[in-house]
C-alpha positions as a printed NumPy array, in Angstrom:
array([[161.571, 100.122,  17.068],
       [162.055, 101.763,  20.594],
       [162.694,  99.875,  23.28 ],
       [160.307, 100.621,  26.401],
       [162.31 , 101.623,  29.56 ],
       [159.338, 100.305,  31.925],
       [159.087,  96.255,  32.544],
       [156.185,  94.684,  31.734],
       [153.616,  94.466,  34.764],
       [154.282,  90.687,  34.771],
       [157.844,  91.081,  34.472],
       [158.046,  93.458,  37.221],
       [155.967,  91.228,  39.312],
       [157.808,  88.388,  39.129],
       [161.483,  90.079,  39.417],
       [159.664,  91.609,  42.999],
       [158.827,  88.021,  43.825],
       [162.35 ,  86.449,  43.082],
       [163.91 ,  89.584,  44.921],
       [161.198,  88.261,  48.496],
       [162.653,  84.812,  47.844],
       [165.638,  85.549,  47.686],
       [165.924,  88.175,  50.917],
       [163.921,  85.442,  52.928],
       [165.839,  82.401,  51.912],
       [168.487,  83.929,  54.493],
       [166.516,  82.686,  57.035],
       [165.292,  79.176,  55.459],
       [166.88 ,  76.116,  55.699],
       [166.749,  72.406,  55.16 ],
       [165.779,  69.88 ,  57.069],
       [167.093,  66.444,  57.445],
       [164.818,  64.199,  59.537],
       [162.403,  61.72 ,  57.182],
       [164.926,  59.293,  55.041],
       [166.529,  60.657,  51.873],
       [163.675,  63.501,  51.079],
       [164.642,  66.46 ,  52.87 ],
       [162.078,  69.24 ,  54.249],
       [161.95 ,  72.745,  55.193],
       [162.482,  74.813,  57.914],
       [163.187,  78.113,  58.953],
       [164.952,  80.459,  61.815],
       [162.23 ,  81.702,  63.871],
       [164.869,  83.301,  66.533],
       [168.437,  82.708,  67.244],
       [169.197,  79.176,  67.547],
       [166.145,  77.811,  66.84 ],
       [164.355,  76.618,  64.06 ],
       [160.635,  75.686,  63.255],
       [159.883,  73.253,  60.763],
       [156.764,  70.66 ,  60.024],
       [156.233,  68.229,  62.664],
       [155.07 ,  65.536,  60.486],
       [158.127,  65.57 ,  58.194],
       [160.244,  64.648,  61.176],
       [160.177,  60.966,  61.064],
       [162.76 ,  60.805,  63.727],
       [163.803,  62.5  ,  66.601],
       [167.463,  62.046,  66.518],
       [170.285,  62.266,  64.089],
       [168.511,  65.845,  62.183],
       [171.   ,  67.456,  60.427],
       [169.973,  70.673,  58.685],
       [171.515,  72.933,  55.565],
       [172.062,  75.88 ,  57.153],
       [172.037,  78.674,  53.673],
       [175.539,  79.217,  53.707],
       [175.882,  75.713,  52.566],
       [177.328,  73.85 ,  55.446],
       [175.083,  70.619,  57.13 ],
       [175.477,  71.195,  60.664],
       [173.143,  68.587,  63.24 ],
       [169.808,  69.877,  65.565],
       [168.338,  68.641,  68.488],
       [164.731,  68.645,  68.935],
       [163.552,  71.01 ,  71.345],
       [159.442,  69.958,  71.332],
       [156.997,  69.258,  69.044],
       [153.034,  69.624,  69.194],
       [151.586,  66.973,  66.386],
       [148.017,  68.669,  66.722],
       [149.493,  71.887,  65.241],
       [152.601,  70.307,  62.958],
       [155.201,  72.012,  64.386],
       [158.431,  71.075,  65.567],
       [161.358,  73.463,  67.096],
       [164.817,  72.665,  66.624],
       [167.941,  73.839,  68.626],
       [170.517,  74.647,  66.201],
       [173.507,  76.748,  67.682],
       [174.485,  78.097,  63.704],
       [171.322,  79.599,  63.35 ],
       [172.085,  83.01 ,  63.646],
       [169.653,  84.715,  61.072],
       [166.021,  84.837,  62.05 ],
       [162.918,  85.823,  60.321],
       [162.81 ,  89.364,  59.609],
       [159.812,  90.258,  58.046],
       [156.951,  90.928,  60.263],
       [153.225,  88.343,  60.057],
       [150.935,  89.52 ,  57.62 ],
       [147.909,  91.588,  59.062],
       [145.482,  90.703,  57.226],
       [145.095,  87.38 ,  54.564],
       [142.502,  87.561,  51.632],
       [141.405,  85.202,  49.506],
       [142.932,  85.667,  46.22 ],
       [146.302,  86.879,  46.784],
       [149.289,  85.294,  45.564],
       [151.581,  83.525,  48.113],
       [154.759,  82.241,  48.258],
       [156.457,  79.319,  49.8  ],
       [159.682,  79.421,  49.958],
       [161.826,  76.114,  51.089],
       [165.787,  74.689,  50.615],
       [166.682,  72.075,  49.154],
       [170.553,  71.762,  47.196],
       [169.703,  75.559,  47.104],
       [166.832,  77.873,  47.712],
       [163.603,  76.841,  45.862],
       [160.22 ,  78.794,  45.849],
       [156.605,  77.809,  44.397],
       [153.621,  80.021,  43.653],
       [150.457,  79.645,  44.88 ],
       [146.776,  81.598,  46.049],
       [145.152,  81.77 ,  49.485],
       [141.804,  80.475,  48.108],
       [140.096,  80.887,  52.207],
       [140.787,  82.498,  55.032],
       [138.855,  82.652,  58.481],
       [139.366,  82.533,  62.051],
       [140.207,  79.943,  64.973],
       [139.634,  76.123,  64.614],
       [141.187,  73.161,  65.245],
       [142.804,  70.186,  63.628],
       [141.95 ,  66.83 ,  63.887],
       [144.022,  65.786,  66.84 ],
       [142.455,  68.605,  68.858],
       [145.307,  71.792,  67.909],
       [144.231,  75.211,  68.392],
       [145.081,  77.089,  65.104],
       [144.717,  80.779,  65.605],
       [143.619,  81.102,  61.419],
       [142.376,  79.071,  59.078],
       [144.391,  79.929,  55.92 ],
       [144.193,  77.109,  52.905],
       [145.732,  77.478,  49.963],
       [144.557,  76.219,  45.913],
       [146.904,  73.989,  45.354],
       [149.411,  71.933,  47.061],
       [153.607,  72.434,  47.569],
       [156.058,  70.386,  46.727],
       [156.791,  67.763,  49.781],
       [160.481,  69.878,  49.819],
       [158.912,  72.853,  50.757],
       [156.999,  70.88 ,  53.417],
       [157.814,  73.569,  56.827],
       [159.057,  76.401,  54.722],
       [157.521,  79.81 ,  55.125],
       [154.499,  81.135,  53.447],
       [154.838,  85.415,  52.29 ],
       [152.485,  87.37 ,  51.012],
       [153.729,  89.74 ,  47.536],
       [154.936,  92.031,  50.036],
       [157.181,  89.667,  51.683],
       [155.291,  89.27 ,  54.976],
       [155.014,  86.07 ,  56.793],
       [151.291,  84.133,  56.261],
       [152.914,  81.312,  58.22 ],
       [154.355,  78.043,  57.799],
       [153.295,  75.47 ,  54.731],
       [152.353,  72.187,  55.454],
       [150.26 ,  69.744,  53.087],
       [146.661,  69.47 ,  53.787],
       [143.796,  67.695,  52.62 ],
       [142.233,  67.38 ,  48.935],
       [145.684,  68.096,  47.089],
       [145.727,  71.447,  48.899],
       [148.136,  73.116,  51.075],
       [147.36 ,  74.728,  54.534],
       [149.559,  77.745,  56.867],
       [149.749,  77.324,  60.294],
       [149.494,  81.346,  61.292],
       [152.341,  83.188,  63.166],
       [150.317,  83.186,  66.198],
       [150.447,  79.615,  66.613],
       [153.726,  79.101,  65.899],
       [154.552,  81.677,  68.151],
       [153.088,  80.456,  71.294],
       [154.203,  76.462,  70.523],
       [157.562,  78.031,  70.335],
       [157.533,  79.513,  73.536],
       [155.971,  76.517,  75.227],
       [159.431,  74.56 ,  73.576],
       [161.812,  77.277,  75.32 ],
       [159.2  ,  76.94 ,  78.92 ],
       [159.217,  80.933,  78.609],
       [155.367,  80.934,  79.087],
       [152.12 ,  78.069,  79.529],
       [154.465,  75.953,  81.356],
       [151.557,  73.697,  82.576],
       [150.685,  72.559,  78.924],
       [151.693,  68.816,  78.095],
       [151.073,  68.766,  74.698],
       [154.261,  69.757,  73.405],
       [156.213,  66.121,  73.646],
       [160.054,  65.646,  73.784],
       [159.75 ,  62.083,  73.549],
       [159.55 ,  59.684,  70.939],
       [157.705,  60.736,  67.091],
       [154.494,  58.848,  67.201],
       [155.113,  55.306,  65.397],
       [154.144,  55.878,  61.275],
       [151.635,  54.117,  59.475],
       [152.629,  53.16 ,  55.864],
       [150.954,  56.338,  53.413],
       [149.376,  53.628,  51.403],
       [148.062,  52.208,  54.225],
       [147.053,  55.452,  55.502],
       [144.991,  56.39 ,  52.538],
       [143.427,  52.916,  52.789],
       [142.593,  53.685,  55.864],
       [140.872,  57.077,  55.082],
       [139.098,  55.776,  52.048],
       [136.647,  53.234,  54.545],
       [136.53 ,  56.666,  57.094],
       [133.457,  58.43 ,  56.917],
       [133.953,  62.292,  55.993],
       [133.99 ,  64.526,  59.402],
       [132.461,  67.59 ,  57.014],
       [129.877,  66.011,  54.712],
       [129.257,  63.085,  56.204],
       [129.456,  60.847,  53.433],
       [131.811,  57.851,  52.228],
       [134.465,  59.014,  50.122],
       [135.675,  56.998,  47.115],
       [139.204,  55.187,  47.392],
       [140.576,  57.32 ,  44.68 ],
       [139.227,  59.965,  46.149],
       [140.96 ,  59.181,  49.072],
       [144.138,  58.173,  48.103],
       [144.462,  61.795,  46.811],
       [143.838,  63.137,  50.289],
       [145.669,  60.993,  52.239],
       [148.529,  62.413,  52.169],
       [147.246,  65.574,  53.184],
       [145.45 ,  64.228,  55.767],
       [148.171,  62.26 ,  57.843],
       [149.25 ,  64.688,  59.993],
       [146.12 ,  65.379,  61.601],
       [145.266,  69.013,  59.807],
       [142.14 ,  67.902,  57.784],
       [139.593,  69.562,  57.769]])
């Protein structure tokens, strides 16, 4: 029996994907702001880091694991709630994202979060739509509307999104109906140059103060399950609910 010298299609695919993860890891760290479960983050430019607003439960004492191993502490810079992004100072991050945004985002491609945890982790996913401007629930411009089929791990929560060529969809963050949404390049962008006052200096929304005070998540989805659906317009069941809430407590729902 000869042995074929060319991988398997599937095989080849997924040794391309673990090669992306891997090369963009560099960039990715963890994120240590919400108790004992740790998030994701990762450099957007030298010394600063971009990361989920939501999974920030604090605003002081954030430590972060930088890739080379070593837990070094952040300072918040700013955060905008209405888009879910927060921007960290961190003097040790020296290696920023690379890869440039994706151009274009189709339904049906596979996409790739990538997050840190003890070490670099990864899950799989689809863009199941894509489509232009809206905003979220507290009011957040999001430049694209990019929801995935499934959601991501609550470790991966702020960890970069790639397409199969390794360019950046945008950051993950949970959203509603055991989904997972990307908030685009573009936004997180311009929210980070708001947090360095290079540009839109008269905007208040991004807040150094305090995190907002944090309802209980089974009180949250409580909450939701009595709340009348902004799309359909109907009253959602309290399982139904309790699925979503979670998704839904940042804001992002749609």
């Amino acid at each position: 029996m000869t042995t074929q010298s060319t991988d398997h299609p599937i095989t080849a695919l997924s040794r391309h994907l673990a090669d992306i993860v891997a090369q963009s890891a560099r960039s990715v760290v963890a994120v240590s702001g919400r108790g004992r479960l740790t998030s994701s983050g990762f450099v957007w430019r030298s010394g600063l880091v971009v990361t989920a607003s939501d999974a920030l439960e604090r605003d002081e004492e954030i430590l972060v694991l930088a890739p080379e191993g070593k837990r070094v502490a952040a300072t918040l810079a700013g955060r905008d709630p209405s888009t879910d992004i927060a921007v960290l100072r961190v003097e040790e991050a020296a290696s920023p994202w690379q890869s440039p945004p994706a151009a274009e985002v189709r339904p049906g491609e596979l996409a790739v979060v990538i997050g840190r945890f003890d070490g670099s982790m990864a899950g799989l996913a689809m863009v199941a739509s894509s489509g232009g401007a809206w905003r979220s629930l507290r009011g957040g411009h999001i430049d694209r509307s990019i929801r995935l089929d499934r959601s991501i791990d609550p470790r991966l929560e702020g960890g970069p999104l790639v397409n199969a060529e390794g360019a950046l969809i945008g950051m993950a963050v949970p959203g509603p109906r055991r989904t997972a949404l990307a908030i685009p390049a573009e936004t997180i962008d311009r929210v980070t140059e708001q947090s360095s006052g290079a540009r839109r200096p008269h905007t208040p929304r991004l807040s150094r103060g305090r995190a907002p005070t944090r309802t209980p998540r089974r009180w949250t989805a409580a909450f939701f399950a009595g709340a009348r659906d902004r799309q359909s317009g109907f009253k959602r069941s309290r399982q139904e609910c309790g699925n979503a809430g979670r998704g839904r407590r940042h804001g992002l729902g749609r």
